[in-house]
PDB file of C-alpha atoms and ligand atoms in Angstrom:
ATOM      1  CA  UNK A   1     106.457-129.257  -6.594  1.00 30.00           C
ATOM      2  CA  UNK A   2     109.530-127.425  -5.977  1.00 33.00           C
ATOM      3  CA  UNK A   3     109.510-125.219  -3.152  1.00 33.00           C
ATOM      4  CA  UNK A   4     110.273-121.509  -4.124  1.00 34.00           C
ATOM      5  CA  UNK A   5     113.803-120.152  -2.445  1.00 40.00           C
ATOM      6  CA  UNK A   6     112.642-118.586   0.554  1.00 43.00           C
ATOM      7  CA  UNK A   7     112.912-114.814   0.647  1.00 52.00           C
ATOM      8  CA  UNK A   8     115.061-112.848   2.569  1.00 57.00           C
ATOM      9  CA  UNK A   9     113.407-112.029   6.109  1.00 57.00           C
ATOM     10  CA  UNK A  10     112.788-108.040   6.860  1.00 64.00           C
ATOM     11  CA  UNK A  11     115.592-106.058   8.262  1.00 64.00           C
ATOM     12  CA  UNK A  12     115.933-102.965   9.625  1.00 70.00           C
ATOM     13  CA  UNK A  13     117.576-100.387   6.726  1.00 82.00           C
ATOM     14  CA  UNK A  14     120.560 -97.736   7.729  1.00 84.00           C
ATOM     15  CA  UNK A  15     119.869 -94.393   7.101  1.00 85.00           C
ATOM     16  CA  UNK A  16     121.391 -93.648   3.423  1.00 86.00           C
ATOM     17  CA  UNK A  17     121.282 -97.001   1.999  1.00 88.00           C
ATOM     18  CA  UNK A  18     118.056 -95.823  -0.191  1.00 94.00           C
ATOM     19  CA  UNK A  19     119.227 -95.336  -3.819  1.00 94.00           C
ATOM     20  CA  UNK A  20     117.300 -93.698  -6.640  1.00 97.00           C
ATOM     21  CA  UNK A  21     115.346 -93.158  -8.490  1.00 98.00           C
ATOM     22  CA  UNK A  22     113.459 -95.977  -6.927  1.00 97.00           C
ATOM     23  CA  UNK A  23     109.803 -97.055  -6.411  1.00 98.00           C
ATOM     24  CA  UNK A  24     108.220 -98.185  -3.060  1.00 98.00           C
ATOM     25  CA  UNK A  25     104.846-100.137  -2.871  1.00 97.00           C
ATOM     26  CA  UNK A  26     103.363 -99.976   0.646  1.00 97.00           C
ATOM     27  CA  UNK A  27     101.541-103.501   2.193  1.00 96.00           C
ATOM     28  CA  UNK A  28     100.717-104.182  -1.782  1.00 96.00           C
ATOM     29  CA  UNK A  29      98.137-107.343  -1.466  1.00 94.00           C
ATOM     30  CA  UNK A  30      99.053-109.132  -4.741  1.00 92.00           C
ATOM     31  CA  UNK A  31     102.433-110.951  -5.477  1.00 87.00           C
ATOM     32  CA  UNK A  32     101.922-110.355  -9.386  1.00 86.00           C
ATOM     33  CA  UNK A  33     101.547-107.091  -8.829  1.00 92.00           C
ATOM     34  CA  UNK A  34     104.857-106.826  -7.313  1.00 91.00           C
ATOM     35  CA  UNK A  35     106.442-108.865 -10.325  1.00 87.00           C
ATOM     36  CA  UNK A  36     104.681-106.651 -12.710  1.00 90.00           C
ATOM     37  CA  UNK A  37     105.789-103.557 -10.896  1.00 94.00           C
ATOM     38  CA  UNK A  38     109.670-104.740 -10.857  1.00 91.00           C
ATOM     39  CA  UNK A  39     109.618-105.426 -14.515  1.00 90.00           C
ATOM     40  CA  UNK A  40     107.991-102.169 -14.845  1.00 95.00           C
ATOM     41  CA  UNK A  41     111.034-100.826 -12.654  1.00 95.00           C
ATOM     42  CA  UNK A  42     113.430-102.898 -14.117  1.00 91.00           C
ATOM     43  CA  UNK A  43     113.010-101.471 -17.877  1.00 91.00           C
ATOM     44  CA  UNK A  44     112.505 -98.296 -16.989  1.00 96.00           C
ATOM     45  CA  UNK A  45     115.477 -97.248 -14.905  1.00 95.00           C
ATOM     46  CA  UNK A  46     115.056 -98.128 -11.467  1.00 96.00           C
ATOM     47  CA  UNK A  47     117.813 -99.068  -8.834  1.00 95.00           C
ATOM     48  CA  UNK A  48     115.724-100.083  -6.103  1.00 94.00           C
ATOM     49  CA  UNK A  49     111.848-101.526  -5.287  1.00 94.00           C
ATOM     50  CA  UNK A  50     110.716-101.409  -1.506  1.00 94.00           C
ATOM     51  CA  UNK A  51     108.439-103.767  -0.500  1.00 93.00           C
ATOM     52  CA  UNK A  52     106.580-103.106   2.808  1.00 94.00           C
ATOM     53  CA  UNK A  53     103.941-105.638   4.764  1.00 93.00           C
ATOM     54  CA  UNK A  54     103.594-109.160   4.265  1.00 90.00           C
ATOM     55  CA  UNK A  55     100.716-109.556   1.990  1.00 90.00           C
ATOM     56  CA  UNK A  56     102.488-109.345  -1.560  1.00 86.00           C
ATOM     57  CA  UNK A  57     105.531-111.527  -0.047  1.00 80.00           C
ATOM     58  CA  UNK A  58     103.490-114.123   1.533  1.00 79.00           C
ATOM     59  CA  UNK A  59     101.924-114.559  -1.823  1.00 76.00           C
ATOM     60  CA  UNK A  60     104.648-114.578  -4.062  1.00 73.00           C
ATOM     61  CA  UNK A  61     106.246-117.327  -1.790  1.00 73.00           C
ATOM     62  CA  UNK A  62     103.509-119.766  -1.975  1.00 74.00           C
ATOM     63  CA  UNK A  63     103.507-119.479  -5.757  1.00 70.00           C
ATOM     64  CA  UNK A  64     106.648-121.246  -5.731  1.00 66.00           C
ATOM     65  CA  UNK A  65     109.325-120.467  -8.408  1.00 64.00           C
ATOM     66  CA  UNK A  66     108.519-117.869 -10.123  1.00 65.00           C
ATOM     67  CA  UNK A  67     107.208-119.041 -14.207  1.00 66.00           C
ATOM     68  CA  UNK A  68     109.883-117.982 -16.626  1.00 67.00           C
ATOM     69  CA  UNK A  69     108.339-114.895 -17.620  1.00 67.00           C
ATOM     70  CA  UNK A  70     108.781-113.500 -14.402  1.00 67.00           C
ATOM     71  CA  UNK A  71     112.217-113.558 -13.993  1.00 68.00           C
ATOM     72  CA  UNK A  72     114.038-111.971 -17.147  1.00 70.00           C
ATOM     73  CA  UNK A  73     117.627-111.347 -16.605  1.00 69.00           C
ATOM     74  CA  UNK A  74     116.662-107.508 -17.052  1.00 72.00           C
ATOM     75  CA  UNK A  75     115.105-107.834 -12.989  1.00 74.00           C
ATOM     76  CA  UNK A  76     118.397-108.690 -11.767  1.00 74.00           C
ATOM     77  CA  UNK A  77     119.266-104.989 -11.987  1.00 83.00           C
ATOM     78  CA  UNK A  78     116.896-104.034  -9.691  1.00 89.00           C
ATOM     79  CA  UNK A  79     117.380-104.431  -5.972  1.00 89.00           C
ATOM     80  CA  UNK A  80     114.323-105.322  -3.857  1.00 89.00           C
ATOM     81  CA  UNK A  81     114.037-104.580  -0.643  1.00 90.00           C
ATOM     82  CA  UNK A  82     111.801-105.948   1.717  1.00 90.00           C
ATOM     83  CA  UNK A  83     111.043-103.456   4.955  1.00 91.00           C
ATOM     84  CA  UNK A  84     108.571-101.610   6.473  1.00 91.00           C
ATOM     85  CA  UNK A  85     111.321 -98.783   7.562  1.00 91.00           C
ATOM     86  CA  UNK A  86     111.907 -98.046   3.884  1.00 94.00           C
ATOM     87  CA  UNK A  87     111.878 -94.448   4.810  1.00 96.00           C
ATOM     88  CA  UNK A  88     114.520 -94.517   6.763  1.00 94.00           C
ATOM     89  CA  UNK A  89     117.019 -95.368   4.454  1.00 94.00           C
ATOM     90  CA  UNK A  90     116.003 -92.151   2.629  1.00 96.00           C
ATOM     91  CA  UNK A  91     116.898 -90.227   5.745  1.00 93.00           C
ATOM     92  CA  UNK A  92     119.269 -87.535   4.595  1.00 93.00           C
ATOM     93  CA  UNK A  93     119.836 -88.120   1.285  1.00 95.00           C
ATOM     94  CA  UNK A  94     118.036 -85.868  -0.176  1.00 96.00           C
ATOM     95  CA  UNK A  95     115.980 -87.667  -2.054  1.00 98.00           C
ATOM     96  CA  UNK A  96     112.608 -86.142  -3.041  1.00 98.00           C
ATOM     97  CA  UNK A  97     109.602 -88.736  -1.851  1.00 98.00           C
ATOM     98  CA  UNK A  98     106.777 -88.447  -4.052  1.00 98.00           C
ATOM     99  CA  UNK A  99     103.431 -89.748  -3.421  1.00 98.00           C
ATOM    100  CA  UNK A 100     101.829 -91.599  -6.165  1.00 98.00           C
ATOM    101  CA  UNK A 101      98.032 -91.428  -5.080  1.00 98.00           C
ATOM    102  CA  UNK A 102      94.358 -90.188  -5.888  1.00 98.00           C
ATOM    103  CA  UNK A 103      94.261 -86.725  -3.726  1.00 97.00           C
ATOM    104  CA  UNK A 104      92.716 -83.489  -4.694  1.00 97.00           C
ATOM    105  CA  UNK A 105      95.826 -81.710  -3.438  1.00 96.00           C
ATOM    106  CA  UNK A 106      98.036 -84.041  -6.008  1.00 98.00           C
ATOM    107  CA  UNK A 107      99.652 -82.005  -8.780  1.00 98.00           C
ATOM    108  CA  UNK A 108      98.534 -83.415 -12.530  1.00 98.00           C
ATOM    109  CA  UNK A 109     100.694 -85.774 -13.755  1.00 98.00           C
ATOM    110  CA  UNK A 110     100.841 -83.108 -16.753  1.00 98.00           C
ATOM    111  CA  UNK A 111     102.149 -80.427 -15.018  1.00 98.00           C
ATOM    112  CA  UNK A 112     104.833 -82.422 -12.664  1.00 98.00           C
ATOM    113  CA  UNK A 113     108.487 -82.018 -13.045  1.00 98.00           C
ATOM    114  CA  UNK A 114     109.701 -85.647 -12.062  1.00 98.00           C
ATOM    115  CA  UNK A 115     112.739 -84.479  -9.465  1.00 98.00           C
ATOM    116  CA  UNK A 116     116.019 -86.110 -10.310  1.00 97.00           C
ATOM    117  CA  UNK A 117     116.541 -88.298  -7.614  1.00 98.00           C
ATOM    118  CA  UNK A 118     113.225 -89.583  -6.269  1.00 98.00           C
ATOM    119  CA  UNK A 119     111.308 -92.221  -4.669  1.00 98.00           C
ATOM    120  CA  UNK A 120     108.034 -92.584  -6.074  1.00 98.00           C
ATOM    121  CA  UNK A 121     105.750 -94.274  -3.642  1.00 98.00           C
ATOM    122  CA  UNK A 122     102.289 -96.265  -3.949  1.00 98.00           C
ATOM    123  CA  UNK A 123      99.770 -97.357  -2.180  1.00 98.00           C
ATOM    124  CA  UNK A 124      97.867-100.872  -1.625  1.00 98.00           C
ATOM    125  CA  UNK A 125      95.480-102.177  -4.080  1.00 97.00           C
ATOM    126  CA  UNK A 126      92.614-102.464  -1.316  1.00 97.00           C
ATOM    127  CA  UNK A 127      93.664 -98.824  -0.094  1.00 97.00           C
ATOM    128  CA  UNK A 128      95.415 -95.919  -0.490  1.00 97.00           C
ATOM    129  CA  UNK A 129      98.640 -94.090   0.848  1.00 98.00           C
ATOM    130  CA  UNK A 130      98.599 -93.866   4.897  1.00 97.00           C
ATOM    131  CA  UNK A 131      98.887 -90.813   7.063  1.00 97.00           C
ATOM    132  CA  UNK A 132     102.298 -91.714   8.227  1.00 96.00           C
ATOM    133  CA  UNK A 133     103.639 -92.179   4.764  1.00 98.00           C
ATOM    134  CA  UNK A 134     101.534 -89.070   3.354  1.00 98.00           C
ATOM    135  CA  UNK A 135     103.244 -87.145   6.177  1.00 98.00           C
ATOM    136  CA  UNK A 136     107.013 -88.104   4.166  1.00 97.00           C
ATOM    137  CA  UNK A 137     105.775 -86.787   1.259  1.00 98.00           C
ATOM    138  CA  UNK A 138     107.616 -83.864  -0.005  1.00 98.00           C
ATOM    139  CA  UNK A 139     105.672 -83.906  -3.398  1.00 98.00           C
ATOM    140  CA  UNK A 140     102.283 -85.399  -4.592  1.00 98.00           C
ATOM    141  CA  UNK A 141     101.317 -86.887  -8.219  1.00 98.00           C
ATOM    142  CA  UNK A 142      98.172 -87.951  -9.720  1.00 98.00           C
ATOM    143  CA  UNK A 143      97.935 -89.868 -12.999  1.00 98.00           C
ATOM    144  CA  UNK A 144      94.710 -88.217 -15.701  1.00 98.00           C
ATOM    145  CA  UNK A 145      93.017 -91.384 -15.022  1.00 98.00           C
ATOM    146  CA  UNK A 146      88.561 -91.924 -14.855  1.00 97.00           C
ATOM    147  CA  UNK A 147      89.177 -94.272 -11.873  1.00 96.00           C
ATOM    148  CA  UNK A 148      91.991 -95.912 -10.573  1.00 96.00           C
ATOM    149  CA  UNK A 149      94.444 -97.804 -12.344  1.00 98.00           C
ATOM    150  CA  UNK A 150      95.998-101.619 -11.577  1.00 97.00           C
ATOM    151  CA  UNK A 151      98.886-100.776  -9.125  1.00 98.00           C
ATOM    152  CA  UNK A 152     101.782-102.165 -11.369  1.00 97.00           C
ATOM    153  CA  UNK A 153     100.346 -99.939 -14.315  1.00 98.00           C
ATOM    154  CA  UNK A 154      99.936 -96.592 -12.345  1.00 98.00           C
ATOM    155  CA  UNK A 155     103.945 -97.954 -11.526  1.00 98.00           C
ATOM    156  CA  UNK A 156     104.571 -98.257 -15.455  1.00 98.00           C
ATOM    157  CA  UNK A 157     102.410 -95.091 -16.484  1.00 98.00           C
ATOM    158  CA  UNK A 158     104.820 -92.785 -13.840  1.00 98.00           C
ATOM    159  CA  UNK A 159     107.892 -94.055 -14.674  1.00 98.00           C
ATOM    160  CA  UNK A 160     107.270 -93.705 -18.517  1.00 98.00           C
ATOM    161  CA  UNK A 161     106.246 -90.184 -17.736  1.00 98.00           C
ATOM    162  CA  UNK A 162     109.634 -89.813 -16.158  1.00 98.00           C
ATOM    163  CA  UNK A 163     111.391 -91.362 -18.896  1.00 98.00           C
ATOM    164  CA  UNK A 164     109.727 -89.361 -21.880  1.00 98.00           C
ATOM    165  CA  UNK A 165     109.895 -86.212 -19.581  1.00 98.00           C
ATOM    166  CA  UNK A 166     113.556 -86.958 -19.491  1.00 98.00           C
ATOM    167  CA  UNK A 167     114.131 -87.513 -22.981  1.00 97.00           C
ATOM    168  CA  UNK A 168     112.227 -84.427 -24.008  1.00 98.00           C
ATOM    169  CA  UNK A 169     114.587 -82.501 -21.846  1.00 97.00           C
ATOM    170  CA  UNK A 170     117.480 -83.984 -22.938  1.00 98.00           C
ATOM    171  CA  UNK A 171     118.307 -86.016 -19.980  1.00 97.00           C
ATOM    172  CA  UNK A 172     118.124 -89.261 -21.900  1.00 95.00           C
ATOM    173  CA  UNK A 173     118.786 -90.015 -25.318  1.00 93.00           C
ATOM    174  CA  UNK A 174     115.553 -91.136 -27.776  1.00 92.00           C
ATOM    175  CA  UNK A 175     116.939 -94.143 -29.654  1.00 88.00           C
ATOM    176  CA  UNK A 176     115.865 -95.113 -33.094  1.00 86.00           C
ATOM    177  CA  UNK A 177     113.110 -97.628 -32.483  1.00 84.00           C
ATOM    178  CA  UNK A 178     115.563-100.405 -33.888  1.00 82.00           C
ATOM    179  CA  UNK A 179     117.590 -99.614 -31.017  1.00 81.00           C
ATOM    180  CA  UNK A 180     114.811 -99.066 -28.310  1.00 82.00           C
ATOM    181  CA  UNK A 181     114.651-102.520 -26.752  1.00 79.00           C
ATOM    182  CA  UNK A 182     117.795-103.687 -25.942  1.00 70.00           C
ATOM    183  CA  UNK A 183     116.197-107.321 -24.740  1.00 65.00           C
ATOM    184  CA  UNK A 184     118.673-109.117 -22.840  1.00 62.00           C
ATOM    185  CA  UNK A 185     116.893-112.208 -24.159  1.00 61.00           C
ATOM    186  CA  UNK A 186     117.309-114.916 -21.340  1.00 62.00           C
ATOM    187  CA  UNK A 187     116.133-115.409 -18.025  1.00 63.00           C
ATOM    188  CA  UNK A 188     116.962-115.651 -14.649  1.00 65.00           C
ATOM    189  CA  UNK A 189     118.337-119.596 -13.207  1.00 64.00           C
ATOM    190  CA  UNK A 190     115.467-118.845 -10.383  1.00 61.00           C
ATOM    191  CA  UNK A 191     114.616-116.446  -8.077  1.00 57.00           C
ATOM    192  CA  UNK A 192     117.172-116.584  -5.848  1.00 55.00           C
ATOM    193  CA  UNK A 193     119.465-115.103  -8.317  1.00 55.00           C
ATOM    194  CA  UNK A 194     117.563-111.512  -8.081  1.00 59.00           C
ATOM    195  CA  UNK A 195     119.317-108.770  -6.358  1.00 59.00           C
ATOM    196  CA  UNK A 196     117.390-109.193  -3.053  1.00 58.00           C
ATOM    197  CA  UNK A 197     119.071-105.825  -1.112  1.00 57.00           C
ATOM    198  CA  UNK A 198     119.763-106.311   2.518  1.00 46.00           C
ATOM    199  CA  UNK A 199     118.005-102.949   2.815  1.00 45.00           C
ATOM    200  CA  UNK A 200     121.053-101.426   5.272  1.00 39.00           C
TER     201      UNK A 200
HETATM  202  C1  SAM B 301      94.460 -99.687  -7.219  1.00 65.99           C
HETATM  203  S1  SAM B 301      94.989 -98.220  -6.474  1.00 65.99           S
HETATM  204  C2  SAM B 301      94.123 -98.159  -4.934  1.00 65.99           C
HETATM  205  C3  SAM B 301      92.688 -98.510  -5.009  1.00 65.99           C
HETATM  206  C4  SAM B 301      91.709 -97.596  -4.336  1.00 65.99           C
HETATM  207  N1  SAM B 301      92.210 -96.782  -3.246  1.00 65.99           N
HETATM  208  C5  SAM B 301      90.470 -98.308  -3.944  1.00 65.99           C
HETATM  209  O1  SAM B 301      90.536 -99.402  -3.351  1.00 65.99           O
HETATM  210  O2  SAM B 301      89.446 -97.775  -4.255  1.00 65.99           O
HETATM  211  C6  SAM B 301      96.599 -98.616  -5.873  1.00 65.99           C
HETATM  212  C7  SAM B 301      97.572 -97.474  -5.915  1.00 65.99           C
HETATM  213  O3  SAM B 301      97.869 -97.168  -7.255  1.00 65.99           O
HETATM  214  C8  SAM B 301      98.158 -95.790  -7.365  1.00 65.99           C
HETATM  215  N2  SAM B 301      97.212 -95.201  -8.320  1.00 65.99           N
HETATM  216  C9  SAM B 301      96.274 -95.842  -9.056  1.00 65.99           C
HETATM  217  N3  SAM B 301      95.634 -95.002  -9.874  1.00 65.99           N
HETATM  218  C10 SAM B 301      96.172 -93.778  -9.650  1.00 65.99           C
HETATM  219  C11 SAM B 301      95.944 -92.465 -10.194  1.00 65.99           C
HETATM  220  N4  SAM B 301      95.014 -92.247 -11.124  1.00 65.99           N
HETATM  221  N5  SAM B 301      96.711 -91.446  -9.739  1.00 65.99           N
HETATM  222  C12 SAM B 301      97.659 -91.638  -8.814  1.00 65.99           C
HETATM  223  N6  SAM B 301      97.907 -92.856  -8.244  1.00 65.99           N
HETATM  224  C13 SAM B 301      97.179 -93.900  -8.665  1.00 65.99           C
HETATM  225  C14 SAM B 301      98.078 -95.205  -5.968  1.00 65.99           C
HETATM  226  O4  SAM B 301      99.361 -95.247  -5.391  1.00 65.99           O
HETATM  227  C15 SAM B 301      97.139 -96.168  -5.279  1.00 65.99           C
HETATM  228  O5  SAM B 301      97.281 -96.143  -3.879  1.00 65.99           O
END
Protein backbone atom coordinates (compact mmCIF):
# COMPACT_ATOMS: atom_id res chain seq x y z
CA UNK A 1 0.00 0.00 0.00
CA UNK A 2 0.96 3.44 -0.64
CA UNK A 3 2.73 5.10 2.00
CA UNK A 4 0.91 8.32 3.25
CA UNK A 5 3.12 11.75 2.52
CA UNK A 6 4.87 12.16 5.61
CA UNK A 7 3.81 15.12 7.72
CA UNK A 8 5.58 18.06 8.37
CA UNK A 9 7.89 17.60 11.59
CA UNK A 10 7.05 20.12 14.72
CA UNK A 11 8.57 23.51 14.71
CA UNK A 12 8.87 26.03 16.96
CA UNK A 13 6.01 28.99 16.07
CA UNK A 14 7.01 32.98 16.15
CA UNK A 15 5.13 34.95 18.30
CA UNK A 16 2.14 36.47 16.03
CA UNK A 17 1.94 33.90 13.44
CA UNK A 18 -1.45 32.54 15.24
CA UNK A 19 -4.43 33.63 13.07
CA UNK A 20 -8.11 33.47 14.00
CA UNK A 21 -10.57 32.51 14.74
CA UNK A 22 -8.88 29.19 15.03
CA UNK A 23 -9.29 25.93 17.03
CA UNK A 24 -6.47 24.08 18.95
CA UNK A 25 -6.78 20.36 20.09
CA UNK A 26 -4.22 19.54 22.80
CA UNK A 27 -2.30 15.74 22.62
CA UNK A 28 -5.86 14.61 20.90
CA UNK A 29 -5.40 10.54 20.87
CA UNK A 30 -7.41 9.79 17.68
CA UNK A 31 -6.35 10.74 14.04
CA UNK A 32 -10.17 10.76 12.91
CA UNK A 33 -10.87 12.91 15.35
CA UNK A 34 -8.52 15.38 14.04
CA UNK A 35 -9.99 14.90 10.39
CA UNK A 36 -13.41 15.29 11.75
CA UNK A 37 -12.45 18.35 13.71
CA UNK A 38 -10.74 20.11 10.48
CA UNK A 39 -13.77 19.50 8.40
CA UNK A 40 -15.67 20.79 11.25
CA UNK A 41 -13.16 23.88 11.07
CA UNK A 42 -12.99 23.95 7.59
CA UNK A 43 -16.92 24.65 6.96
CA UNK A 44 -17.34 26.65 9.59
CA UNK A 45 -14.86 29.48 9.23
CA UNK A 46 -11.67 28.61 10.59
CA UNK A 47 -8.12 29.84 9.45
CA UNK A 48 -6.06 27.72 11.49
CA UNK A 49 -6.15 24.05 13.55
CA UNK A 50 -3.22 23.44 16.12
CA UNK A 51 -2.31 20.18 16.68
CA UNK A 52 -0.21 19.46 19.84
CA UNK A 53 1.47 15.85 20.97
CA UNK A 54 2.07 13.02 18.88
CA UNK A 55 -0.76 10.73 19.47
CA UNK A 56 -3.39 12.02 16.78
CA UNK A 57 -0.33 12.51 14.19
CA UNK A 58 1.25 9.25 14.72
CA UNK A 59 -2.10 7.81 13.93
CA UNK A 60 -3.17 9.60 11.09
CA UNK A 61 0.27 8.71 9.46
CA UNK A 62 0.00 5.05 9.72
CA UNK A 63 -3.44 5.20 8.13
CA UNK A 64 -1.80 6.03 5.04
CA UNK A 65 -3.54 8.37 2.50
CA UNK A 66 -6.17 9.70 3.77
CA UNK A 67 -9.84 7.87 2.03
CA UNK A 68 -11.44 10.42 -0.22
CA UNK A 69 -13.84 11.63 2.17
CA UNK A 70 -11.30 13.01 4.20
CA UNK A 71 -9.78 15.30 2.11
CA UNK A 72 -12.49 17.65 0.39
CA UNK A 73 -11.03 20.55 -1.34
CA UNK A 74 -13.00 22.71 1.36
CA UNK A 75 -9.82 21.48 4.08
CA UNK A 76 -7.36 23.11 1.98
CA UNK A 77 -8.48 26.42 3.51
CA UNK A 78 -7.55 25.55 6.70
CA UNK A 79 -3.97 25.66 7.88
CA UNK A 80 -2.82 22.97 10.34
CA UNK A 81 -0.31 23.37 12.46
CA UNK A 82 1.48 20.90 14.22
CA UNK A 83 3.28 22.27 17.70
CA UNK A 84 3.20 21.98 21.13
CA UNK A 85 4.15 25.94 21.51
CA UNK A 86 0.85 26.81 19.85
CA UNK A 87 0.48 29.45 22.44
CA UNK A 88 3.10 31.23 21.57
CA UNK A 89 2.17 32.26 18.35
CA UNK A 90 -0.84 33.90 20.08
CA UNK A 91 1.58 35.97 22.09
CA UNK A 92 0.47 39.54 21.60
CA UNK A 93 -2.08 39.43 19.34
CA UNK A 94 -4.71 39.84 21.18
CA UNK A 95 -6.46 37.09 20.58
CA UNK A 96 -8.95 35.90 23.24
CA UNK A 97 -8.04 31.98 24.22
CA UNK A 98 -11.02 30.24 25.22
CA UNK A 99 -11.15 27.02 26.94
CA UNK A 100 -13.50 24.53 25.61
CA UNK A 101 -13.85 22.10 28.71
CA UNK A 102 -16.19 20.50 31.48
CA UNK A 103 -15.44 23.02 34.61
CA UNK A 104 -17.87 24.33 37.09
CA UNK A 105 -16.31 27.77 36.69
CA UNK A 106 -17.09 27.51 32.66
CA UNK A 107 -19.68 30.05 31.52
CA UNK A 108 -22.90 28.19 29.67
CA UNK A 109 -22.50 27.90 26.28
CA UNK A 110 -25.98 29.90 26.37
CA UNK A 111 -24.89 32.79 27.92
CA UNK A 112 -21.26 33.19 26.07
CA UNK A 113 -20.52 35.96 23.73
CA UNK A 114 -18.06 34.13 21.24
CA UNK A 115 -15.14 37.10 21.15
CA UNK A 116 -14.26 38.11 17.64
CA UNK A 117 -10.99 36.91 17.25
CA UNK A 118 -10.48 33.74 19.29
CA UNK A 119 -8.83 30.53 19.72
CA UNK A 120 -11.04 28.02 21.00
CA UNK A 121 -9.09 25.27 22.62
CA UNK A 122 -9.85 21.45 23.57
CA UNK A 123 -8.77 18.97 25.40
CA UNK A 124 -7.75 15.11 24.81
CA UNK A 125 -10.29 12.49 24.46
CA UNK A 126 -8.70 10.38 27.46
CA UNK A 127 -8.46 13.79 29.50
CA UNK A 128 -9.18 17.11 29.89
CA UNK A 129 -7.53 20.66 29.49
CA UNK A 130 -4.04 20.87 31.53
CA UNK A 131 -3.03 23.35 34.17
CA UNK A 132 -0.57 25.02 31.94
CA UNK A 133 -3.04 25.53 29.17
CA UNK A 134 -6.00 26.36 31.74
CA UNK A 135 -3.57 28.98 33.08
CA UNK A 136 -3.78 30.80 29.10
CA UNK A 137 -7.20 30.87 29.34
CA UNK A 138 -8.67 34.25 29.28
CA UNK A 139 -12.30 32.84 28.95
CA UNK A 140 -13.99 29.42 29.73
CA UNK A 141 -17.03 27.60 27.79
CA UNK A 142 -19.05 24.66 28.52
CA UNK A 143 -21.40 23.03 26.01
CA UNK A 144 -25.40 22.01 27.85
CA UNK A 145 -24.32 18.55 27.39
CA UNK A 146 -25.47 15.13 30.07
CA UNK A 147 -21.86 13.88 29.66
CA UNK A 148 -19.24 14.61 27.45
CA UNK A 149 -19.38 14.85 23.89
CA UNK A 150 -16.93 13.11 20.96
CA UNK A 151 -14.08 15.74 20.71
CA UNK A 152 -14.65 16.64 16.94
CA UNK A 153 -18.47 17.25 17.83
CA UNK A 154 -17.96 19.46 21.01
CA UNK A 155 -15.46 21.20 17.95
CA UNK A 156 -18.63 21.33 15.53
CA UNK A 157 -21.29 22.17 18.35
CA UNK A 158 -18.91 25.55 19.37
CA UNK A 159 -18.21 26.68 16.21
CA UNK A 160 -21.93 26.45 15.04
CA UNK A 161 -22.74 28.35 18.17
CA UNK A 162 -20.34 30.95 16.90
CA UNK A 163 -21.67 30.96 13.55
CA UNK A 164 -25.52 31.24 14.44
CA UNK A 165 -24.46 33.71 17.28
CA UNK A 166 -22.92 35.65 14.47
CA UNK A 167 -25.64 35.57 12.14
CA UNK A 168 -28.19 36.52 14.75
CA UNK A 169 -26.13 39.58 15.35
CA UNK A 170 -25.65 40.43 12.06
CA UNK A 171 -22.09 39.56 11.69
CA UNK A 172 -22.79 37.01 8.99
CA UNK A 173 -25.35 36.85 6.51
CA UNK A 174 -28.22 33.79 6.82
CA UNK A 175 -28.44 32.48 3.25
CA UNK A 176 -31.52 30.98 1.78
CA UNK A 177 -31.07 27.27 2.38
CA UNK A 178 -30.59 26.87 -1.54
CA UNK A 179 -27.64 28.88 -1.06
CA UNK A 180 -26.34 27.45 2.35
CA UNK A 181 -23.89 24.83 1.13
CA UNK A 182 -21.75 26.12 -1.25
CA UNK A 183 -20.02 22.39 -1.80
CA UNK A 184 -16.93 22.79 -3.61
CA UNK A 185 -17.67 19.28 -4.89
CA UNK A 186 -14.15 17.63 -5.46
CA UNK A 187 -11.45 16.53 -3.44
CA UNK A 188 -8.11 16.97 -2.56
CA UNK A 189 -5.08 15.03 -5.13
CA UNK A 190 -3.78 13.69 -1.49
CA UNK A 191 -2.81 14.92 1.57
CA UNK A 192 0.06 16.59 0.85
CA UNK A 193 -1.86 19.19 -0.92
CA UNK A 194 -3.45 20.54 2.57
CA UNK A 195 -2.25 23.78 3.85
CA UNK A 196 0.18 22.22 6.40
CA UNK A 197 1.35 25.87 8.20
CA UNK A 198 4.95 26.05 9.15
CA UNK A 199 3.53 27.33 12.44
CA UNK A 200 6.21 30.56 12.49
C1 LIG B 1 -14.22 13.57 25.15
S1 LIG B 1 -13.87 15.02 26.02
C2 LIG B 1 -12.81 14.50 27.34
C3 LIG B 1 -13.24 13.27 28.04
C4 LIG B 1 -13.27 13.29 29.54
N1 LIG B 1 -12.40 14.25 30.20
C5 LIG B 1 -13.09 11.93 30.11
O1 LIG B 1 -12.19 11.19 29.69
O2 LIG B 1 -13.88 11.63 30.95
C6 LIG B 1 -12.67 15.83 25.01
C7 LIG B 1 -12.76 17.33 25.03
O3 LIG B 1 -13.95 17.73 24.39
C8 LIG B 1 -14.40 18.94 24.97
N2 LIG B 1 -15.75 18.71 25.50
C9 LIG B 1 -16.50 17.59 25.39
N3 LIG B 1 -17.72 17.76 25.93
C10 LIG B 1 -17.74 19.03 26.40
C11 LIG B 1 -18.73 19.83 27.08
N4 LIG B 1 -19.93 19.34 27.39
N5 LIG B 1 -18.40 21.10 27.39
C12 LIG B 1 -17.21 21.62 27.09
N6 LIG B 1 -16.22 20.91 26.47
C13 LIG B 1 -16.49 19.64 26.13
C14 LIG B 1 -13.38 19.34 26.02
O4 LIG B 1 -12.43 20.19 25.42
C15 LIG B 1 -12.77 18.01 26.39
O5 LIG B 1 -11.49 18.15 26.96
Amino acid sequence: MKRAAVLPRKTLVEPGTGLSPAVALVDPKYGHNVAAALRNCAVLGMQQLWVSGERAIEGWEARGRLPREERMKIYGDVAVCLSDRFLDAYKDTGTTIVGVEVMATATPLAHFEHPEDALYVFGPEDGSLDKVTRMHCHQFVILPTSSCLNLAVAVGATLTDRRLQRQRKGLEPVLPSYATTDDQRGFLDSDEAFTWGSGG
